[in-house]
Tab-separated table of C-alpha atoms in Angstrom:
chain	number	residue	atom	x	y	z
A	17	MET	CA	85.286	25.148	45.535
A	18	LYS	CA	86.578	24.158	48.968
A	19	SER	CA	83.878	21.497	49.184
A	20	ARG	CA	85.004	19.981	45.900
A	21	LEU	CA	88.655	19.978	46.987
A	22	TRP	CA	87.781	18.272	50.259
A	23	LYS	CA	85.731	15.652	48.420
A	24	ALA	CA	88.592	15.009	45.961
A	25	ALA	CA	91.072	14.705	48.814
A	26	ALA	CA	88.771	12.305	50.639
A	27	CYS	CA	88.398	10.121	47.533
A	28	LEU	CA	92.159	10.065	46.970
A	29	ALA	CA	92.745	9.074	50.598
A	30	LEU	CA	90.189	6.290	50.285
A	31	VAL	CA	91.822	4.923	47.112
A	32	SER	CA	95.289	5.139	48.672
A	33	SER	CA	94.213	3.345	51.833
A	34	GLY	CA	92.539	0.623	49.780
A	35	ALA	CA	95.712	0.099	47.719
A	36	ALA	CA	97.835	-0.032	50.859
A	37	ALA	CA	95.546	-2.640	52.357
A	38	GLN	CA	95.984	-4.887	49.299
A	39	THR	CA	99.668	-4.323	48.489
A	40	SER	CA	102.781	-4.327	50.665
A	41	VAL	CA	106.485	-3.841	49.979
A	42	THR	CA	109.006	-4.548	52.742
A	43	MET	CA	112.669	-3.612	52.929
A	44	TYR	CA	114.713	-6.085	54.961
A	45	GLY	CA	118.283	-7.206	55.570
A	46	ARG	CA	121.024	-8.035	58.005
A	47	LEU	CA	124.572	-6.803	58.660
A	48	ASP	CA	127.342	-8.990	60.058
A	49	GLY	CA	130.887	-7.932	60.934
A	50	GLY	CA	133.696	-9.110	63.179
A	51	ILE	CA	137.255	-10.414	63.581
A	52	GLU	CA	138.614	-13.765	62.382
A	53	TYR	CA	141.680	-15.931	63.104
A	54	LEU	CA	142.928	-18.847	61.005
A	55	ASN	CA	146.164	-20.861	61.165
A	56	HIS	CA	147.995	-23.397	58.954
A	57	ILE	CA	147.021	-21.779	55.640
A	58	ALA	CA	149.129	-23.274	52.825
A	59	ASN	CA	151.238	-20.426	51.413
A	60	GLY	CA	152.203	-22.031	48.094
A	61	THR	CA	155.907	-22.289	48.951
A	62	GLY	CA	155.785	-25.512	50.940
A	63	GLY	CA	154.939	-23.862	54.229
A	64	SER	CA	151.931	-22.473	56.069
A	65	SER	CA	150.909	-19.160	57.602
A	66	SER	CA	148.390	-17.712	60.064
A	67	ARG	CA	146.273	-14.607	59.738
A	68	TRP	CA	144.109	-12.181	61.672
A	69	SER	CA	141.520	-10.345	59.614
A	70	ALA	CA	138.441	-8.167	59.806
A	71	GLU	CA	135.631	-10.109	58.144
A	72	GLY	CA	131.971	-9.664	57.276
A	73	GLY	CA	129.466	-12.475	57.036
A	74	ASP	CA	131.091	-15.104	59.258
A	75	TRP	CA	127.883	-15.900	61.146
A	76	GLY	CA	125.681	-15.233	58.125
A	77	THR	CA	125.781	-13.407	54.805
A	78	SER	CA	125.128	-9.693	55.101
A	79	MET	CA	122.287	-8.841	52.735
A	80	TRP	CA	119.719	-6.269	51.692
A	81	GLY	CA	116.435	-6.901	49.941
A	82	LEU	CA	112.923	-5.896	48.956
A	83	LYS	CA	109.951	-8.228	48.978
A	84	GLY	CA	106.268	-7.666	48.478
A	85	ASN	CA	102.876	-9.052	47.644
A	86	GLU	CA	99.625	-7.891	46.083
A	87	ASP	CA	96.252	-9.380	46.935
A	88	LEU	CA	94.658	-10.524	43.661
A	89	GLY	CA	91.481	-11.780	45.310
A	90	GLY	CA	90.108	-15.290	45.567
A	91	GLY	CA	92.957	-16.439	47.804
A	92	LEU	CA	95.596	-15.453	45.202
A	93	SER	CA	98.446	-12.975	45.573
A	94	ALA	CA	101.350	-11.821	43.417
A	95	VAL	CA	104.735	-12.029	45.190
A	96	PHE	CA	108.298	-10.924	44.504
A	97	ASP	CA	111.690	-10.909	46.222
A	98	LEU	CA	114.885	-9.021	45.314
A	99	GLU	CA	117.924	-9.761	47.514
A	100	THR	CA	121.658	-9.156	47.218
A	101	ALA	CA	124.667	-10.086	49.337
A	102	ILE	CA	126.726	-7.301	50.923
A	103	GLN	CA	130.358	-7.338	52.085
A	104	ILE	CA	130.303	-4.664	54.758
A	105	MET	CA	134.090	-4.568	55.160
A	106	ASN	CA	134.579	-3.011	51.730
A	107	GLY	CA	131.056	-2.018	50.673
A	108	THR	CA	130.831	-4.327	47.658
A	109	THR	CA	127.696	-6.243	46.713
A	110	GLY	CA	126.751	-9.425	44.979
A	111	GLY	CA	129.886	-10.364	43.008
A	112	GLY	CA	128.982	-8.032	40.153
A	113	ARG	CA	125.228	-8.764	40.272
A	114	LEU	CA	122.642	-6.235	41.343
A	115	TRP	CA	120.574	-9.023	42.959
A	116	SER	CA	122.986	-11.892	43.682
A	117	ARG	CA	120.859	-14.107	45.937
A	118	ARG	CA	117.225	-13.760	44.877
A	119	ALA	CA	115.341	-12.069	42.049
A	120	TYR	CA	112.017	-13.733	41.369
A	121	VAL	CA	108.326	-13.068	40.820
A	122	GLY	CA	105.432	-15.459	41.305
A	123	VAL	CA	101.868	-16.165	42.321
A	124	ASN	CA	100.781	-17.648	45.640
A	125	SER	CA	97.568	-19.543	46.337
A	126	LYS	CA	96.476	-20.441	49.837
A	127	THR	CA	95.021	-23.639	48.374
A	128	TRP	CA	97.527	-24.682	45.692
A	129	GLY	CA	100.845	-23.244	46.836
A	130	GLN	CA	103.355	-20.905	45.199
A	131	LEU	CA	104.801	-20.888	41.664
A	132	GLN	CA	107.702	-18.523	40.940
A	133	ALA	CA	110.390	-17.809	38.351
A	134	GLY	CA	113.809	-16.138	38.560
A	135	ARG	CA	117.127	-16.411	40.377
A	136	ASN	CA	117.178	-18.025	43.820
A	137	LEU	CA	119.182	-20.072	46.279
A	138	PHE	CA	119.718	-23.567	44.911
A	139	ILE	CA	117.301	-26.021	46.502
A	140	ASP	CA	119.808	-27.593	48.915
A	141	SER	CA	121.026	-24.182	50.094
A	142	ASP	CA	117.391	-23.311	50.766
A	143	GLY	CA	116.867	-26.611	52.603
A	144	VAL	CA	120.047	-27.693	54.397
A	145	TRP	CA	120.578	-24.688	56.696
A	146	GLU	CA	117.521	-25.534	58.826
A	147	PHE	CA	119.138	-28.886	59.750
A	148	ASP	CA	122.647	-27.526	60.280
A	149	PRO	CA	123.546	-26.813	63.959
A	150	PHE	CA	125.658	-23.892	62.710
A	151	VAL	CA	122.988	-22.667	60.208
A	152	GLN	CA	125.567	-22.454	57.406
A	153	GLN	CA	127.907	-20.042	59.120
A	154	ALA	CA	131.472	-19.735	57.775
A	155	VAL	CA	132.105	-22.872	59.885
A	156	SER	CA	129.202	-25.196	59.174
A	157	SER	CA	127.876	-28.040	57.035
A	158	ALA	CA	129.312	-26.185	54.008
A	159	SER	CA	132.921	-26.422	55.244
A	160	LEU	CA	133.847	-30.026	54.414
A	161	VAL	CA	131.910	-29.997	51.114
A	162	ARG	CA	133.697	-26.854	49.905
A	163	GLY	CA	130.498	-24.797	49.662
A	164	ARG	CA	128.564	-27.313	47.514
A	165	ASN	CA	125.402	-26.763	49.595
A	166	TRP	CA	125.177	-22.961	49.550
A	167	GLN	CA	125.034	-22.034	45.845
A	168	GLN	CA	122.539	-19.940	43.848
A	169	THR	CA	121.146	-20.704	40.380
A	170	SER	CA	119.600	-18.557	37.666
A	171	ASN	CA	116.685	-19.223	35.283
A	172	ASN	CA	114.717	-21.123	37.948
A	173	VAL	CA	111.112	-22.204	37.892
A	174	GLU	CA	109.993	-23.317	41.384
A	175	TYR	CA	106.964	-24.712	43.127
A	176	HIS	CA	106.269	-24.665	46.891
A	177	SER	CA	103.247	-26.644	48.063
A	178	PRO	CA	100.989	-25.746	50.981
A	179	VAL	CA	101.563	-27.625	54.245
A	180	PHE	CA	99.289	-30.668	54.534
A	181	HIS	CA	99.257	-32.504	57.885
A	182	GLY	CA	102.800	-31.309	58.533
A	183	PHE	CA	104.131	-32.256	55.062
A	184	ASP	CA	105.162	-29.987	52.222
A	185	VAL	CA	107.095	-30.386	48.970
A	186	GLN	CA	109.313	-28.032	46.990
A	187	GLY	CA	110.595	-28.486	43.449
A	188	GLN	CA	113.109	-26.419	41.503
A	189	TYR	CA	114.235	-26.537	37.856
A	190	ALA	CA	116.987	-24.266	36.509
A	191	PHE	CA	117.232	-23.971	32.721
A	192	GLY	CA	120.628	-23.664	31.037
A	193	ASN	CA	119.171	-21.353	28.353
A	194	GLN	CA	121.828	-22.325	25.764
A	195	PRO	CA	120.823	-23.052	22.143
A	196	GLY	CA	121.908	-26.512	20.985
A	197	ALA	CA	123.305	-27.404	24.431
A	198	PHE	CA	120.345	-28.172	26.681
A	199	ASN	CA	122.378	-29.092	29.773
A	200	SER	CA	124.952	-26.295	29.509
A	201	GLY	CA	124.869	-22.851	31.097
A	202	ALA	CA	126.042	-19.365	30.220
A	203	GLN	CA	129.505	-18.116	31.137
A	204	GLY	CA	129.791	-17.927	34.925
A	205	GLU	CA	126.541	-19.837	35.483
A	206	PHE	CA	125.676	-23.407	36.394
A	207	GLY	CA	124.216	-25.643	33.715
A	208	ARG	CA	120.733	-27.182	33.842
A	209	SER	CA	120.061	-28.076	37.482
A	210	ASP	CA	117.085	-29.355	39.420
A	211	GLY	CA	115.918	-30.816	42.704
A	212	ILE	CA	113.026	-31.870	44.886
A	213	MET	CA	112.587	-31.544	48.659
A	214	LEU	CA	110.081	-33.225	50.969
A	215	THR	CA	109.694	-31.982	54.555
A	216	TYR	CA	107.761	-32.992	57.655
A	217	HIS	CA	107.434	-30.491	60.514
A	218	SER	CA	105.995	-31.084	63.990
A	219	PRO	CA	106.490	-29.415	67.391
A	220	MET	CA	109.054	-32.072	68.400
A	221	LEU	CA	110.466	-33.555	65.176
A	222	ASP	CA	111.418	-32.212	61.742
A	223	VAL	CA	112.565	-34.494	58.902
A	224	ARG	CA	113.673	-33.482	55.400
A	225	GLY	CA	114.845	-35.337	52.306
A	226	ILE	CA	116.436	-33.713	49.232
A	227	TYR	CA	117.530	-35.008	45.844
A	228	ASP	CA	119.204	-32.594	43.446
A	229	GLU	CA	121.516	-32.316	40.447
A	230	LEU	CA	123.804	-29.283	40.165
A	231	ARG	CA	125.547	-29.229	36.762
A	232	SER	CA	128.676	-27.390	35.686
A	233	GLN	CA	128.645	-24.695	33.012
A	234	ASP	CA	129.420	-27.504	30.540
A	235	GLY	CA	126.317	-29.390	31.671
A	236	LYS	CA	128.239	-32.168	33.417
A	237	LEU	CA	128.225	-33.791	36.859
A	238	ASP	CA	132.004	-33.810	37.026
A	239	ASN	CA	133.071	-32.671	40.499
A	240	ILE	CA	131.676	-34.015	43.791
A	241	PHE	CA	131.948	-30.624	45.486
A	242	GLN	CA	131.068	-28.371	42.532
A	243	ALA	CA	128.790	-30.206	40.096
A	244	SER	CA	127.201	-33.429	41.314
A	245	ARG	CA	124.126	-35.373	42.379
A	246	GLU	CA	123.152	-35.004	46.033
A	247	TYR	CA	121.074	-37.243	48.297
A	248	PHE	CA	120.324	-35.604	51.663
A	249	VAL	CA	118.336	-36.626	54.728
A	250	GLY	CA	118.250	-34.610	57.953
A	251	ALA	CA	116.365	-34.506	61.230
A	252	ASN	CA	115.805	-32.055	64.098
A	253	LEU	CA	114.690	-33.206	67.536
A	254	LYS	CA	113.428	-30.493	69.924
A	255	ILE	CA	113.128	-31.322	73.631
A	256	ASP	CA	112.712	-28.570	76.223
A	257	LYS	CA	115.799	-26.313	75.904
A	258	TRP	CA	117.619	-28.735	73.592
A	259	LYS	CA	117.684	-28.984	69.804
A	260	VAL	CA	119.568	-32.000	68.423
A	261	GLN	CA	120.363	-32.092	64.686
A	262	ALA	CA	121.763	-34.855	62.496
A	263	ALA	CA	122.132	-35.391	58.751
A	264	TYR	CA	123.693	-37.562	56.053
A	265	THR	CA	124.552	-36.557	52.484
A	266	HIS	CA	125.870	-38.635	49.590
A	267	TYR	CA	127.466	-36.921	46.578
A	268	ALA	CA	128.069	-38.551	43.189
A	269	ALA	CA	129.773	-37.062	40.106
A	270	PRO	CA	129.624	-39.733	37.359
A	271	ASP	CA	131.121	-37.422	34.692
A	272	SER	CA	134.372	-36.906	36.629
A	273	PRO	CA	137.643	-37.562	34.766
A	274	VAL	CA	138.675	-41.221	34.702
A	275	GLY	CA	140.468	-42.235	37.885
A	276	VAL	CA	139.426	-39.174	39.875
A	277	ALA	CA	137.395	-39.691	43.085
A	278	ASP	CA	133.715	-39.284	42.168
A	279	THR	CA	131.787	-39.961	45.407
A	280	ALA	CA	131.731	-38.574	48.936
A	281	ASP	CA	129.730	-39.127	52.114
A	282	HIS	CA	129.091	-36.363	54.639
A	283	TYR	CA	127.703	-36.825	58.171
A	284	TRP	CA	127.058	-34.497	61.079
A	285	LEU	CA	125.630	-34.445	64.578
A	286	GLY	CA	125.164	-31.409	66.779
A	287	ALA	CA	123.090	-29.836	69.508
A	288	THR	CA	122.071	-26.384	70.708
A	289	TYR	CA	121.228	-25.659	74.337
A	290	GLN	CA	119.229	-22.517	75.125
A	291	MET	CA	120.874	-21.637	78.439
A	292	THR	CA	118.793	-18.489	78.969
A	293	PRO	CA	116.284	-16.649	76.745
A	294	ALA	CA	119.214	-14.584	75.439
A	295	TRP	CA	122.159	-17.029	75.518
A	296	ALA	CA	122.605	-20.206	73.463
A	297	LEU	CA	125.490	-22.680	73.120
A	298	THR	CA	126.037	-24.975	70.102
A	299	ALA	CA	128.446	-27.876	69.539
A	300	ALA	CA	128.756	-30.144	66.505
A	301	GLY	CA	130.945	-32.626	64.673
A	302	PHE	CA	131.111	-32.929	60.852
A	303	TYR	CA	132.752	-35.830	58.996
A	304	ILE	CA	133.576	-36.233	55.302
A	305	ARG	CA	134.867	-39.293	53.458
A	306	VAL	CA	135.863	-38.977	49.807
A	307	GLY	CA	135.618	-42.233	47.852
A	308	GLU	CA	138.430	-44.072	46.092
A	309	GLY	CA	140.309	-42.235	43.365
A	310	SER	CA	143.018	-39.720	42.680
A	311	GLY	CA	142.785	-35.943	42.727
A	312	ASP	CA	143.991	-32.896	40.826
A	313	ALA	CA	143.864	-29.116	41.155
A	314	ALA	CA	140.046	-29.071	41.193
A	315	HIS	CA	139.181	-32.557	42.513
A	316	ASP	CA	139.809	-33.971	45.984
A	317	PRO	CA	141.525	-37.366	46.149
A	318	ALA	CA	140.416	-40.225	48.407
A	319	SER	CA	140.643	-38.752	51.908
A	320	HIS	CA	138.654	-38.005	55.034
A	321	ALA	CA	138.415	-35.251	57.649
A	322	MET	CA	136.697	-34.486	60.959
A	323	LEU	CA	135.595	-30.982	61.903
A	324	TYR	CA	134.703	-30.024	65.495
A	325	ALA	CA	132.932	-26.725	66.184
A	326	LEU	CA	131.773	-24.860	69.286
A	327	GLY	CA	129.793	-21.629	69.123
A	328	THR	CA	127.656	-19.268	71.154
A	329	THR	CA	125.247	-16.376	70.594
A	330	TYR	CA	124.017	-13.706	72.996
A	331	ASN	CA	120.962	-11.645	72.063
A	332	PHE	CA	120.789	-8.013	73.144
A	333	SER	CA	117.370	-7.780	71.498
A	334	LYS	CA	115.236	-9.602	68.928
A	335	ARG	CA	117.300	-7.992	66.161
A	336	THR	CA	120.869	-7.701	67.498
A	337	PHE	CA	123.215	-10.361	68.873
A	338	LEU	CA	126.875	-11.134	69.497
A	339	TYR	CA	128.404	-14.417	68.341
A	340	GLY	CA	131.583	-16.420	68.707
A	341	THR	CA	132.705	-19.687	67.069
A	342	VAL	CA	135.874	-21.795	67.293
A	343	ALA	CA	136.599	-24.825	65.104
A	344	TYR	CA	139.269	-27.474	64.510
A	345	VAL	CA	139.631	-29.762	61.489
A	346	ARG	CA	141.774	-32.899	61.408
A	347	ASN	CA	142.697	-34.150	57.923
A	348	SER	CA	143.823	-37.562	56.755
A	349	ALA	CA	147.142	-37.848	54.875
A	350	ASN	CA	145.687	-36.607	51.548
A	351	GLY	CA	143.060	-34.244	52.961
A	352	THR	CA	143.289	-30.470	52.524
A	353	PHE	CA	139.938	-29.476	54.024
A	354	SER	CA	139.697	-26.111	55.769
A	355	VAL	CA	137.439	-25.120	58.641
A	356	PHE	CA	135.955	-22.734	56.048
A	357	ALA	CA	134.175	-23.671	52.798
A	358	THR	CA	137.071	-23.113	50.397
A	359	PRO	CA	136.898	-24.667	46.889
A	360	ARG	CA	139.963	-26.818	46.176
A	361	ASP	CA	141.015	-24.561	43.279
A	362	ALA	CA	140.130	-21.256	44.996
A	363	GLU	CA	142.585	-18.385	44.818
A	364	PRO	CA	143.261	-17.192	47.444
A	365	SER	CA	142.564	-20.311	49.486
A	366	THR	CA	142.192	-21.024	53.204
A	367	SER	CA	143.092	-24.727	52.837
A	368	PRO	CA	146.019	-26.233	54.784
A	369	MET	CA	148.700	-28.440	53.275
A	370	ALA	CA	147.806	-32.111	52.761
A	371	GLY	CA	147.423	-33.957	56.045
A	372	GLU	CA	147.693	-30.830	58.203
A	373	SER	CA	145.131	-29.834	60.819
A	374	GLN	CA	143.719	-26.321	61.110
A	375	THR	CA	142.106	-24.106	63.757
A	376	GLY	CA	139.872	-21.130	63.100
A	377	ALA	CA	137.822	-18.747	65.216
A	378	TYR	CA	135.711	-15.626	64.830
A	379	ILE	CA	133.684	-13.197	66.915
A	380	GLY	CA	131.294	-10.508	65.748
A	381	MET	CA	127.905	-8.870	65.797
A	382	MET	CA	124.783	-9.379	63.670
A	383	HIS	CA	121.991	-6.823	63.287
A	384	VAL	CA	118.773	-7.727	61.482
A	385	PHE	CA	116.409	-5.099	60.071
């Protein structure tokens, strides 16, 4: 009897070890918390105010997720990723969604690439951060475009190619899923949206181009910073301890109301210097110019703004670091851009009054697990 039990146990152990060798599930995440200061916030009564606040996610969104893969043989594997945002200051997650950032399943081939379906970061959010000196912090390339380049979309079908001589391509198509209204989306969702991204990576130079269309719930391209066409090109140059990053983006919203500004051009240039293995310093300038036209509660009028940012990180380990960033935005007479990525019609808002400058700063700690 004992012999049979030992044999059964040995067989079970063998099966379990084989399954473990072919399948893996990983829990991962990061937690970010700190203190923030912001001045010249329009208070709605013709004046402005300052604030000190405890904030989470200033350097990067706090998140928690599960991802895994299963070896299917023949160079194929099944993959999945479930990921939600976390606000550590109050313990809430995902804006009412269980998995707010990613929820997809797919198949990966070492030869043909990866095909997946589900919710994910919109293609520019997935692609711009790598060319942003401030990696889409609260102060970053998202600031002067009011968060246009850090959205998520549902109902995606995506393809990621293998890397071939340094080049790879990614395509994304988000269905609206509405009967009789092909371009429209469900309540609280974007409409039909899509994009394509081509990248070249090398030890010294990275270059990326993106074209995408992010539609409103009504299926329109009617707001340059909410629902528009985007043309992006960015480059990274890596020399010794320096990383220099530059980019240009053009936005167009041809379905905007008559007379409202429907184009914008966004530029940036920045550099990071790795002073020691643990300590890095980053500086950048971001510029936005909104094309001719008027504005309203949701649309920016013709205006321009310049954002200057200086930041630093200090790593205690590979998984834990301190950070600090200070920024200043100077607006033209009609500009109401904040140092943070606040939509024009957001409530509450961090935007200053028209033509007013603004200064913001934050310090905190990030832990990755």
